[in-house]
Structure formats: structure tokens, C-alpha cells
Coordinates of C-alpha atoms in Angstrom, one line a residue:
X17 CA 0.0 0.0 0.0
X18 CA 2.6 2.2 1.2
X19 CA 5.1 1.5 -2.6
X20 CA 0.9 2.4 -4.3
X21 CA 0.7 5.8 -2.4
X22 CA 4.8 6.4 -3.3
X23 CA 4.2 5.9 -6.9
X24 CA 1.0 7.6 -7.3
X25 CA 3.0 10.5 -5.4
X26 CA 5.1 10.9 -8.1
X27 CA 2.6 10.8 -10.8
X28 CA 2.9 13.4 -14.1
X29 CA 1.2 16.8 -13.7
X30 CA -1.3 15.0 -16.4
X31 CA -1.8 11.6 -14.5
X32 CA -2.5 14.2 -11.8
X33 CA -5.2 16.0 -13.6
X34 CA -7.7 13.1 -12.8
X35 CA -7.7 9.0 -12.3
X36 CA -10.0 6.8 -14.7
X37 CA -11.5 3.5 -13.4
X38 CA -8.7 1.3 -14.7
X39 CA -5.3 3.1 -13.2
X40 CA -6.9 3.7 -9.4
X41 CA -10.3 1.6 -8.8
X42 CA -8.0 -1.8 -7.4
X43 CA -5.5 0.7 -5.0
X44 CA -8.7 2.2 -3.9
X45 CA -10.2 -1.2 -3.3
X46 CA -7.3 -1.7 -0.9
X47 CA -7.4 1.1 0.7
X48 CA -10.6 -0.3 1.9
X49 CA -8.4 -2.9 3.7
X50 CA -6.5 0.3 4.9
X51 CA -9.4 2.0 6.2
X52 CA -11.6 -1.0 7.9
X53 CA -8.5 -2.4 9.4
X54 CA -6.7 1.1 10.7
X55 CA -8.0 1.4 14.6
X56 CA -7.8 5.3 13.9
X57 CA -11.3 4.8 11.9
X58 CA -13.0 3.3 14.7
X59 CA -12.0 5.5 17.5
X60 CA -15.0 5.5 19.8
X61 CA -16.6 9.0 21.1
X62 CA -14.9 9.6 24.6
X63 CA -18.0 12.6 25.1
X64 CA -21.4 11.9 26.3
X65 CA -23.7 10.4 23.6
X66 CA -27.2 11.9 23.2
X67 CA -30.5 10.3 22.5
X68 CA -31.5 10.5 19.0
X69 CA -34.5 12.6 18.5
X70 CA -36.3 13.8 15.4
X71 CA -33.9 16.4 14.8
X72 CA -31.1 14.0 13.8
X73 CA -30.3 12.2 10.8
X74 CA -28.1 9.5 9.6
X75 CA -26.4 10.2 6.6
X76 CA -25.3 7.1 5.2
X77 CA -23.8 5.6 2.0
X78 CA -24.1 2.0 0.2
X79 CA -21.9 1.0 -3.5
X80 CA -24.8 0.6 -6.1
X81 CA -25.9 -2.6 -6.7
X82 CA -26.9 -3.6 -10.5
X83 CA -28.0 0.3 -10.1
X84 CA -28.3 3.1 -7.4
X85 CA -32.2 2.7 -7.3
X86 CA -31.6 -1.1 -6.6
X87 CA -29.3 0.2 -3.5
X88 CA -32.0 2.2 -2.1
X89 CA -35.0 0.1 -3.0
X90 CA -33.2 -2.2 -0.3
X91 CA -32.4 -0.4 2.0
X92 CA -35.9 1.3 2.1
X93 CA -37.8 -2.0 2.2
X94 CA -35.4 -3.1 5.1
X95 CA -36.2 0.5 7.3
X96 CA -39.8 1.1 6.4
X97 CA -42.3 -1.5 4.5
X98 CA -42.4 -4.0 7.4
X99 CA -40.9 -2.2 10.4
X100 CA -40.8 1.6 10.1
X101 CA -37.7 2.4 11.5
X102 CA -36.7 6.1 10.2
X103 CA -38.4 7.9 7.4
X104 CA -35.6 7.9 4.1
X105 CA -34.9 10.5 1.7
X106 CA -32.4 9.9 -1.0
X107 CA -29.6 12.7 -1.2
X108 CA -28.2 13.4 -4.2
X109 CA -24.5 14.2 -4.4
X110 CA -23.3 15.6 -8.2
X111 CA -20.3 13.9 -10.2
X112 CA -17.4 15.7 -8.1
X113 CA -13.9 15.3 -9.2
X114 CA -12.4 12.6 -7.8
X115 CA -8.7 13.6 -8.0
X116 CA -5.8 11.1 -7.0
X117 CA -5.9 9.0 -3.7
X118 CA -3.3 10.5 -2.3
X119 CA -5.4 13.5 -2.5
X120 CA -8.2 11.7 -1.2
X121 CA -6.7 10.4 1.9
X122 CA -5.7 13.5 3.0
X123 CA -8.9 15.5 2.4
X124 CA -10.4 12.8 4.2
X125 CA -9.0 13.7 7.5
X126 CA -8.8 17.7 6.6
X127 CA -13.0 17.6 6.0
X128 CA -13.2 15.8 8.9
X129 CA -11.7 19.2 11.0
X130 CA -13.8 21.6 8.8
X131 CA -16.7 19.2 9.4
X132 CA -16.2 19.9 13.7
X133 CA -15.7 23.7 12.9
X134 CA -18.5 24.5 10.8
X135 CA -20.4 23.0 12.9
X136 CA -19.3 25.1 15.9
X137 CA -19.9 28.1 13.9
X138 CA -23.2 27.2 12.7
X139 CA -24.2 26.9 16.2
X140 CA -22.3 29.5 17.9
X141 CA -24.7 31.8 15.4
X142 CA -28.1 30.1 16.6
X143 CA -27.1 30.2 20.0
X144 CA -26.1 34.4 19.7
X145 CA -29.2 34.6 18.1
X146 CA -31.2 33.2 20.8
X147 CA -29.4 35.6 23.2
X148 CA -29.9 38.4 21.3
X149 CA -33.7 37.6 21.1
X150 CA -34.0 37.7 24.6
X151 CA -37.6 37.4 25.7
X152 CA -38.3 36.1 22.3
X153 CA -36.6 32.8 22.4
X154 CA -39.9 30.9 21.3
X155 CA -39.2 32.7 18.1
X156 CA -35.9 31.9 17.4
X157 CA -36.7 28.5 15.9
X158 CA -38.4 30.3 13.1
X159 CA -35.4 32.4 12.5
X160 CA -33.4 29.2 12.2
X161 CA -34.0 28.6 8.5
X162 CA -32.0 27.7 5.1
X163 CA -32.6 28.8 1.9
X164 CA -35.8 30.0 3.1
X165 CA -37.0 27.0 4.6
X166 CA -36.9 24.7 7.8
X167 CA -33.9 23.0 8.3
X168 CA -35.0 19.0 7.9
X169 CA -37.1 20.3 4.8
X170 CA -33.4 21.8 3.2
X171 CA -31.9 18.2 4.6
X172 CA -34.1 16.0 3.5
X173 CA -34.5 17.9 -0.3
X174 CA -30.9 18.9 -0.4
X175 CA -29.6 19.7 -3.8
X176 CA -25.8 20.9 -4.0
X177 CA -25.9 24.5 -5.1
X178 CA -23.8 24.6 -7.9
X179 CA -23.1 28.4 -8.5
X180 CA -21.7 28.4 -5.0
X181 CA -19.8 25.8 -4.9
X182 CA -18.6 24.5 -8.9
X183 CA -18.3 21.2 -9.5
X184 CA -15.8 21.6 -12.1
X185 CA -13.3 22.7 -9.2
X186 CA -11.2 19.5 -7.2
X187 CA -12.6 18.8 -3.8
X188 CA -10.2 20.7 -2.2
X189 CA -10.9 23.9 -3.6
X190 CA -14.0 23.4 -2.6
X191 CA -13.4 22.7 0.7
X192 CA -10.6 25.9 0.9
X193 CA -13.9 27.9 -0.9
X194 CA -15.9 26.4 2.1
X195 CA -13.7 27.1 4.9
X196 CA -12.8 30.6 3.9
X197 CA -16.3 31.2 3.8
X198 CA -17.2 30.6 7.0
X199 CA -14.0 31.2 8.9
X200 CA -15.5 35.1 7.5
X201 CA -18.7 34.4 9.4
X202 CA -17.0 33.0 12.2
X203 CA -14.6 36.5 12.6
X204 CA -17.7 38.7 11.7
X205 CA -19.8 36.8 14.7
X206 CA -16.5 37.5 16.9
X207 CA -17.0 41.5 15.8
X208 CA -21.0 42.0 15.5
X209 CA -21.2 40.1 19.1
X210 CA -18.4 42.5 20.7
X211 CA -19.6 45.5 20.2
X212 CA -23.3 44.5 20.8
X213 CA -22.6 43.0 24.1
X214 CA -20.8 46.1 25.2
X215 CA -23.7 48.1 24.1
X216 CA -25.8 45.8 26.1
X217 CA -23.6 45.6 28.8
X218 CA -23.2 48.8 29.4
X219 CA -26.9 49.8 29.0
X220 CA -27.3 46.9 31.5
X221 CA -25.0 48.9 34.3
X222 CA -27.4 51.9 33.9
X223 CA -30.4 50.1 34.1
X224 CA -29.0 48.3 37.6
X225 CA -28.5 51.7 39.0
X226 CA -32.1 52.3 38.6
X227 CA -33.4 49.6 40.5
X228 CA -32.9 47.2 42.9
X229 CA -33.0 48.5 46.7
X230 CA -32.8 51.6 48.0
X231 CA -29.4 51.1 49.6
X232 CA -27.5 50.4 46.5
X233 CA -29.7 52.0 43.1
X234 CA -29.7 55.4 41.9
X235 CA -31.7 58.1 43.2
X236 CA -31.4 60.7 40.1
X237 CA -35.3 59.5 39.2
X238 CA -36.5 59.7 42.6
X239 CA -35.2 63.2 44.5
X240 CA -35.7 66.8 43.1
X241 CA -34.1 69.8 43.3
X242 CA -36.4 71.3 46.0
X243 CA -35.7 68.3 48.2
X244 CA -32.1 69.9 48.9
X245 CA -30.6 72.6 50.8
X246 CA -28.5 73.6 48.0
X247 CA -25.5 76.3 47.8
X248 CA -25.1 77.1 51.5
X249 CA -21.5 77.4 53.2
X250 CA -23.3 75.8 56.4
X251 CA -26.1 73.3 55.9
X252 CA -26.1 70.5 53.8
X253 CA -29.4 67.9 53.3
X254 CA -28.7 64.3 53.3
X255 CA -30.6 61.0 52.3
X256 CA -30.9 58.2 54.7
X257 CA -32.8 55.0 54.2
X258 CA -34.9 53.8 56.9
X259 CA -36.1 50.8 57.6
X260 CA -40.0 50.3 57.4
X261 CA -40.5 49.3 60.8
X262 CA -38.0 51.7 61.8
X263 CA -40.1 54.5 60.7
X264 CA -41.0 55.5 64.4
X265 CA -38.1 55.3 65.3
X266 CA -36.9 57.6 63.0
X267 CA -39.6 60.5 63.5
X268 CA -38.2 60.5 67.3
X269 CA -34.7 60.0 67.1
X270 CA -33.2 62.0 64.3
X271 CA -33.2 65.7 65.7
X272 CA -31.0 64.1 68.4
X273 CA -28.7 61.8 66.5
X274 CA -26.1 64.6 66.4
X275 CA -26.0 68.3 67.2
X276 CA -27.1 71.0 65.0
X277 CA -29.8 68.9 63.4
X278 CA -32.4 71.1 61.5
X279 CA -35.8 70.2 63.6
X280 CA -38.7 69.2 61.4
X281 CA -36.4 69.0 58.4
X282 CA -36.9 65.4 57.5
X283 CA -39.5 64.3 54.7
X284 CA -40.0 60.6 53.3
X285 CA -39.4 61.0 49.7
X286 CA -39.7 57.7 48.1
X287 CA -40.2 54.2 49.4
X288 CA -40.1 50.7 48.5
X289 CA -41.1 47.3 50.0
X290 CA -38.8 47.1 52.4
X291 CA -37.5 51.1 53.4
X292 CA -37.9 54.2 53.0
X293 CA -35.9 57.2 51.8
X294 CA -35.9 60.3 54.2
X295 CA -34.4 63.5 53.7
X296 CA -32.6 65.5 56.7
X297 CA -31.1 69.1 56.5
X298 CA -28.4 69.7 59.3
X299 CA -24.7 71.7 59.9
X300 CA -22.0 70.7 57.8
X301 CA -19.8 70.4 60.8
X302 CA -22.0 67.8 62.7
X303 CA -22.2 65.4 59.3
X304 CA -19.8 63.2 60.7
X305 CA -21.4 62.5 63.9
X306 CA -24.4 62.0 62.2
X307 CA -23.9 59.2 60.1
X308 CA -22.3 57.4 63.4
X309 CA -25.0 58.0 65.0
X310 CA -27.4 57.1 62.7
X311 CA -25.3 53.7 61.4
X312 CA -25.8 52.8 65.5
X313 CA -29.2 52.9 65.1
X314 CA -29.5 50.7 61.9
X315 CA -30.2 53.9 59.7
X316 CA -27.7 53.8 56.2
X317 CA -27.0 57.8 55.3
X318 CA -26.2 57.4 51.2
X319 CA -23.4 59.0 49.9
X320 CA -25.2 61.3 47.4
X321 CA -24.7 65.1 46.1
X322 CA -27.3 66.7 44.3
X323 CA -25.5 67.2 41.2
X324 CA -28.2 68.0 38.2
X325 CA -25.7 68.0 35.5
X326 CA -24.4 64.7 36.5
X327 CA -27.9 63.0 36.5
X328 CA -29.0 64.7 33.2
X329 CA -25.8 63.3 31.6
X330 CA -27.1 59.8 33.0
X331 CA -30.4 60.0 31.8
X332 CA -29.1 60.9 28.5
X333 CA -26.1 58.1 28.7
X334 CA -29.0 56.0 29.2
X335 CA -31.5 57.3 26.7
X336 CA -28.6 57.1 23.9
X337 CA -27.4 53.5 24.4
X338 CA -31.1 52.4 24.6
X339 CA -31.5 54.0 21.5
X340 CA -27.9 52.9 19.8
X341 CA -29.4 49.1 21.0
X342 CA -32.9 49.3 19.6
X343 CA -31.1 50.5 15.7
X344 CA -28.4 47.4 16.2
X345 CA -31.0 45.0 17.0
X346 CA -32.8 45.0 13.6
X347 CA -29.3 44.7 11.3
X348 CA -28.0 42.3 13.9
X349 CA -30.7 40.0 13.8
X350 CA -30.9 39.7 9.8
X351 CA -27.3 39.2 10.1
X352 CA -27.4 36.6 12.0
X353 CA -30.8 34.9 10.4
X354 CA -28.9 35.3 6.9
X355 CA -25.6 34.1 8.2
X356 CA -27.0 30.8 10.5
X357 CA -28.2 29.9 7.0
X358 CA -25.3 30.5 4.8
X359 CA -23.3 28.3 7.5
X360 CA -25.7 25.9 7.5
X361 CA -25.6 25.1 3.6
X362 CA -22.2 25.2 4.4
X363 CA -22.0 22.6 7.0
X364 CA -24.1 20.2 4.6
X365 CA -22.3 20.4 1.8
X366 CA -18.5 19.3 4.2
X367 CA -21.1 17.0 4.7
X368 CA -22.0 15.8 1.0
X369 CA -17.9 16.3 0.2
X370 CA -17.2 13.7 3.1
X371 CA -20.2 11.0 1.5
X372 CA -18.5 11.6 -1.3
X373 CA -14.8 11.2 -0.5
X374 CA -15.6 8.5 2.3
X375 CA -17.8 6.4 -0.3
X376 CA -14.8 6.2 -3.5
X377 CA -12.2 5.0 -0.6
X378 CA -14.1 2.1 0.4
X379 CA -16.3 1.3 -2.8
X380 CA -13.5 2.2 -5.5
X381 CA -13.9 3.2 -9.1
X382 CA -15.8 4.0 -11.0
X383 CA -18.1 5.9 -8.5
X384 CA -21.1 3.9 -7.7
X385 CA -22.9 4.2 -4.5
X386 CA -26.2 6.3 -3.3
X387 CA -26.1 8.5 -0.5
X388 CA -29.2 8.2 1.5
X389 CA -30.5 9.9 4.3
X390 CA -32.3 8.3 7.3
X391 CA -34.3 10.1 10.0
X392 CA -35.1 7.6 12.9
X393 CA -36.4 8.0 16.4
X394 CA -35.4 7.2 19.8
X395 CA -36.9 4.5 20.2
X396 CA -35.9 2.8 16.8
X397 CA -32.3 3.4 16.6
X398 CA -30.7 0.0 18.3
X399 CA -33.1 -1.7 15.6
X400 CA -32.7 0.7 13.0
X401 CA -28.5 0.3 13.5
X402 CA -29.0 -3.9 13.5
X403 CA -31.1 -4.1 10.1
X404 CA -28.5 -2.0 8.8
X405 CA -25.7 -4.1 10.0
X406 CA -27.6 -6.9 8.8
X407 CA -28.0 -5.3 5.4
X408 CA -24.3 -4.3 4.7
X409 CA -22.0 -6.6 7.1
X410 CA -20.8 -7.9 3.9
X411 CA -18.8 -5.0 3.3
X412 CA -16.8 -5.1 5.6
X413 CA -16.9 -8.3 8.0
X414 CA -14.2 -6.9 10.7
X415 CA -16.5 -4.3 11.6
X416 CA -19.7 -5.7 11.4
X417 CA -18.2 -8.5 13.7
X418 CA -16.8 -5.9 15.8
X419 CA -20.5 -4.4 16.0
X420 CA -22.5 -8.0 16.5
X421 CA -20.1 -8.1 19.8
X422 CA -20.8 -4.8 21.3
X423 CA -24.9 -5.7 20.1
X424 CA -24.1 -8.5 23.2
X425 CA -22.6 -6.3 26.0
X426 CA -25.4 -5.2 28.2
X427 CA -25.2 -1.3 28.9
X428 CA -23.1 -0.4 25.9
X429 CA -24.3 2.8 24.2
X430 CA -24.0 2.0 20.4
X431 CA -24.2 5.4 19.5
X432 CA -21.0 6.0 20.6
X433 CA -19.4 3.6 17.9
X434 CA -18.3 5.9 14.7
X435 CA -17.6 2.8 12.4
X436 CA -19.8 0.9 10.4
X437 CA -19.8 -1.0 7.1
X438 CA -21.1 1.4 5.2
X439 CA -20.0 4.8 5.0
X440 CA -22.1 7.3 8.3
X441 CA -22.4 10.6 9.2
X442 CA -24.6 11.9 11.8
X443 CA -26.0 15.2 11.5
X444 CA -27.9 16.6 14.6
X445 CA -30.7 20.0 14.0
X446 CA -30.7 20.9 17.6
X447 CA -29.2 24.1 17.3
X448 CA -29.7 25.6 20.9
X449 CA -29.0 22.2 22.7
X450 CA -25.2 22.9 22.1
X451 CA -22.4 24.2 24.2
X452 CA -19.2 25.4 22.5

């Protein structure tokens, strides 16, 4: 295999160009050997496996029989007529270059990178969107939507999108075309999600200081200018929160919790649940006494100037980045509804690519297999995974036996297996269900 992969290495720039049925289809055929018996193909999932649900699909592929239609007529009748296991779409893949196998090995593991990271992206941009959405979560499933429609519809009818992504270019110019493309979404999410969260976060810090209790929040919407004893050398007003059932309390104590205490000067000028907020006028010089006095007797004196400037400049800071939020939230949102979907399309096609690259390294040349797609449900997938053992164990008897084992170990999650006889991707829909 190795002395095949040497010489194929140091083919012409023509023998290069593209491999016909008779010069590659027998090393390909062994690198089936290469693939079923190499234990880096049948690495086993070390994360948690999830139930499958109605949102995930098996994308699988099996060589054509006397014809492609034969290949899925089987496999149909075997999932549905008697038993009903998953409801099957066909997915059509176009005639993709198929370049040398050198090539192909390599791509092979690079699309199987891109496949993780487009992923992340994709959901990284459905999850933003659900944040961004806030109260309207509900919603964000309808947002969540390629080429116009719901994502198992654009699944299940997929069709490669040819002005895109050309078929006349080698796979791995479509895969560059591919990864550029979303590594751009992926640095524009980074940007878009900065300077909105600072908005946000910002207008957030404003919005704390206007509520919450009265011992900590702002009190620019609450006292007025006439509350104060403003512009004298000698008397200054302060703000203390009382207690509610301290109010008594209060009304008797505070002309005698220091000297030089204004008499009848206090007025309650707001209050909450849980306090209120009085207002006392005394001598500058007897402040300090004051608030020991008053801290003894379970009265907090806030630390607050009447300063109208300042709180106007507040108000505004708070008017304008309420304003600055509302005018991002529009853009942002079609942004991110148009970009979720260009990922998306994205993601299925590394999909399609792998099918496609996976399915000539095990079947050979010329290229003859049908992709097919297979939506089952939790509770048909340890059947669904045995009738397709069952159906395609012939094509590769190492793994199947492999599989037929594990089938007899009580408590073994077979999800967690990645290879099968036939060629299998999963591809899961739950977009918010996704930590990254």
C-alpha cells in the first residue's frame, strides 16, 4: 500500500489532472483494507452520547448494486415497509472530481476538521441569536432557516448549489472555498457580538442603578431639586434609608442623633417594599457624627450630592445607548438569520464532500454508491443500527463483527461507535441544545 501511495505521489502533472477506473479503482479497493483495518477509523466517542430525536439524521452511503435505485430500494424496504424504522430520503451528491488518492486520503481527515468547525460556527450563530432575542426565544426556531425553509425540509430535499460551490473545481478547492467562507462568518460573529454585548452591557450597568434596593440604586429618578438645601457654606441635606418598621423610630430620634440637626427637616421622599428614603437638613460640621450616629441605630446615610448636570448626563447616557441598542438589534438579527443559514448550507455540503470522499475510498472506481439519508427516532435506533448491520456486514466483515459483539454487551451505548460497514455521518438539527 505504502510503494501504491509512493508511486502515485510521483505521478505526471497530467496523470494528476484526474484518475480513470482502470489506473486507481484496485489501489482504492485496498485502501478499503487500509481504512476498515486502521483502529484510527474506529475511534469510539470519549464525550457523552445523546439520544437520538427527530432532529437528527443518519447520513449514510451503500456501493450501487446492479444500479443506485436497486441500492436504495433495499435499504428502504429493510427500514420502512415492514418495520418503520426512520423515514428515508435519498440525497443526491453531483459527479465531483475525484482527484488522485493521495489527495483523497488527506482531504479525508482535513474535511473531517472543517466538518467539527463549521459545525461550531453554525451553532455558535443560533445560539447568539437566541441571546440576542431575549424574551423572544420561542421565536428563534423560526429564524433558524436555510434557503428560506426549515432545516430537515433543506436536509431531507438537499440539492448541491452549484453556483456556489462549482463542481468543475477539485474537492479541495471546494473545501478551501468552504472554509474561507465561514472562517469570514465566524470573525464577523466575533465583531457583530463585541460591540453588541458592550452596548448591552453597558446599558445593562445603567439600568442596575435604577433599580434594585434603595441602599445600593440610583436616586437621580426619585429626589428633586427642591428636596435639597443647595449652595449654603453651612447646611447640607442628606438621604438616609430607613427601615420600614423603623419609621417610628426615625420620627423620634433624628433631631437628636447629632447636634445641629435642622428640627422638622426630614421628609419621606420615596419608598419601596422594604424602606424608605428620608431626607434631613443639618450643619455641615455635625455630618460626621451624624452618620455614626445614625449607622448605631440601623439607619444607612447614602453617599449622594445633588448634582443636576451629573444626573442629566445619566439619563441621556441611558437614553442614547437604549437608542444605539434598539437601531443594532434590527441589522444584527438579519445578520445573523442570513448568516445561520449561509453556515448551514455550508456545514451540509462538508457533509456531502465527506459522502462523497468517504464512499470512493471504500467502494472504489468508477463511482457507484447512493447517499441516503435516514431520520429515525429514539426508540428505533438500536433496531434501525441492526437491520443496517444486517444489510451491509458484507462490506466489511471486521466491523460488522466488531458491531455483532458490542450488540451482546449489556449497557453499551451504540451510538457511541463511529464505524460501520457502510459509510455514516450523523447530522444533529438541535441548534440551541449545544455548548461550544
Amino acid at each position: 500500500m505504502l510503494n501504491i501511495l509512493l508511486q502515485i505521489g510521483h505521478d505526471t502533472p497530467e496523470q494528476r489532472t484526474g484518475l480513470t477506473a482502470s489506473c486507481v479503482a484496485e489501489p482504492i479497493r485496498q485502501n478499503r483494507t487500509l481504512r476498515s483495518l486502521n483502529p484510527v477509523f474506529r475511534l469510539v466517542s470519549r464525550g457523552r452520547s445523546r439520544a437520538v430525536n427527530m432532529t437528527e439524521f443518519w447520513l449514510i452511503s451503500a456501493p450501487g448494486e446492479k444500479t443506485c435505485q436497486q441500492t436504495w430500494d433495499t435499504m428502504n424496504a429493510a427500514t420502512t415497509r415492514s418495520n418503520n424504522l426512520s423515514n428515508n430520503h435519498k440525497f443526491s451528491i453531483p459527479d465531483l472530481k475525484v482527484g488522485t488518492l493521495d489527495v483523497l486520503v488527506g482531504l479525508s481527515d482535513e474535511l473531517a476538521k472543517l466538518d467539527c468547525f463549521v459545525e461550531s460556527v453554525v451553532k455558535k450563530v443560533a445560539q447568539y441569536m437566541a441571546a440576542v432575542l431575549e424574551d423572544s426565544r420561542d421565536k428563534v426556531q423560526e429564524n433558524l432557516l436555510a434557503n428560506g425553509v426549515d432545516l430537515i425540509t433543506y436536509i431531507s430535499r438537499f440539492q448541491w448549489d452549484m453556483a456556489k460551490y462549482p463542481i468543475k473545481q477539485s474537492l479541495k478547492n471546494i473545501s478551501e472555498i468552504i472554509s474561507k467562507q465561514v472562517t469570514q462568518i465566524d470573525n464577523d460573529l466575533k465583531t457583530r457580538a463585541s460591540a453588541y454585548n458592550n452596548l448591552k452591557g453597558n446599558l445593562q450597568i445603567l439600568e442596575r442603578k435604577n433599580a434594585g434596593s434603595l441602599l445600593t440604586r440610583s436616586l437621580a429618578d426619585i429626589v428633586k431639586k427642591d428636596d435639597f438645601v443647595l449652595g449654603s457654606e453651612y447646611l447640607v441635606t442628606m438621604v438616609v434609608v430607613v427601615p420600614k418598621t423603623g419609621y417610628q423610630d426615625w420620627q423620634k430620634t433624628y433631631e437628636t442623633l447629632a447636634e445641629m440637626v435642622v428640627p422638622r427637616s426630614s421628609n419621606l421622599l420615596f419608598e419601596d417594599s422594604d424602606s424608605g428614603l428620608f431626607s434631613v437638613t443639618l450643619f455641615t460640621k455635625a455630618v460626621d457624627d451624624f452618620k455614626h450616629k445614625a449607622r448605631e441605630s440601623k439607619f444607612t446615610v447614602r453617599e449622594f450630592q445633588y448634582n443636576e448636570e451629573e444626573m442629566k448626563a445619566d439619563k441621556e447616557e441611558m437614553t442614547r445607548l437604549s437608542t444605539d441598542k434598539k437601531k443594532q438589534f434590527g441589522p444584527l438579527v438579519r445578520w445573523l438569520k442570513v448568516n445561520f443559514s449561509e453556515a448551514f448550507i455550508a456545514w451540509i455540503h462538508i457533509k456531502a464532500l465527506r459522502v462523497f470522499v468517504e464512499s470512493v475510498l471504500r467502494y472504489g472506481l468508477p463511482v457507484n454508491f447512493q447517499a441516503m439519508l435516514l431520520q429515525p427516532t429514539k426508540k428505533t435506533m438500536k433496531k434501525l443500527r441492526e437491520v443496517l448491520n444486517d444489510l451491509y456486514k458484507h462490506l466489511d466483515s471486521s466491523a460488522a463483527a466488531i458491531i455483532d459483539s458490542a450488540m451482546d454487551i449489556p449497557g453499551l451505548n451504540l451510538s457511541q461507535q463511529e464505524y460501520y460497514p457502510y459509510v455514516y455521518y450523523k447530522i444533529d438539527c438541535n441548534m440551541l441544545d449545544f455548548k461550544v
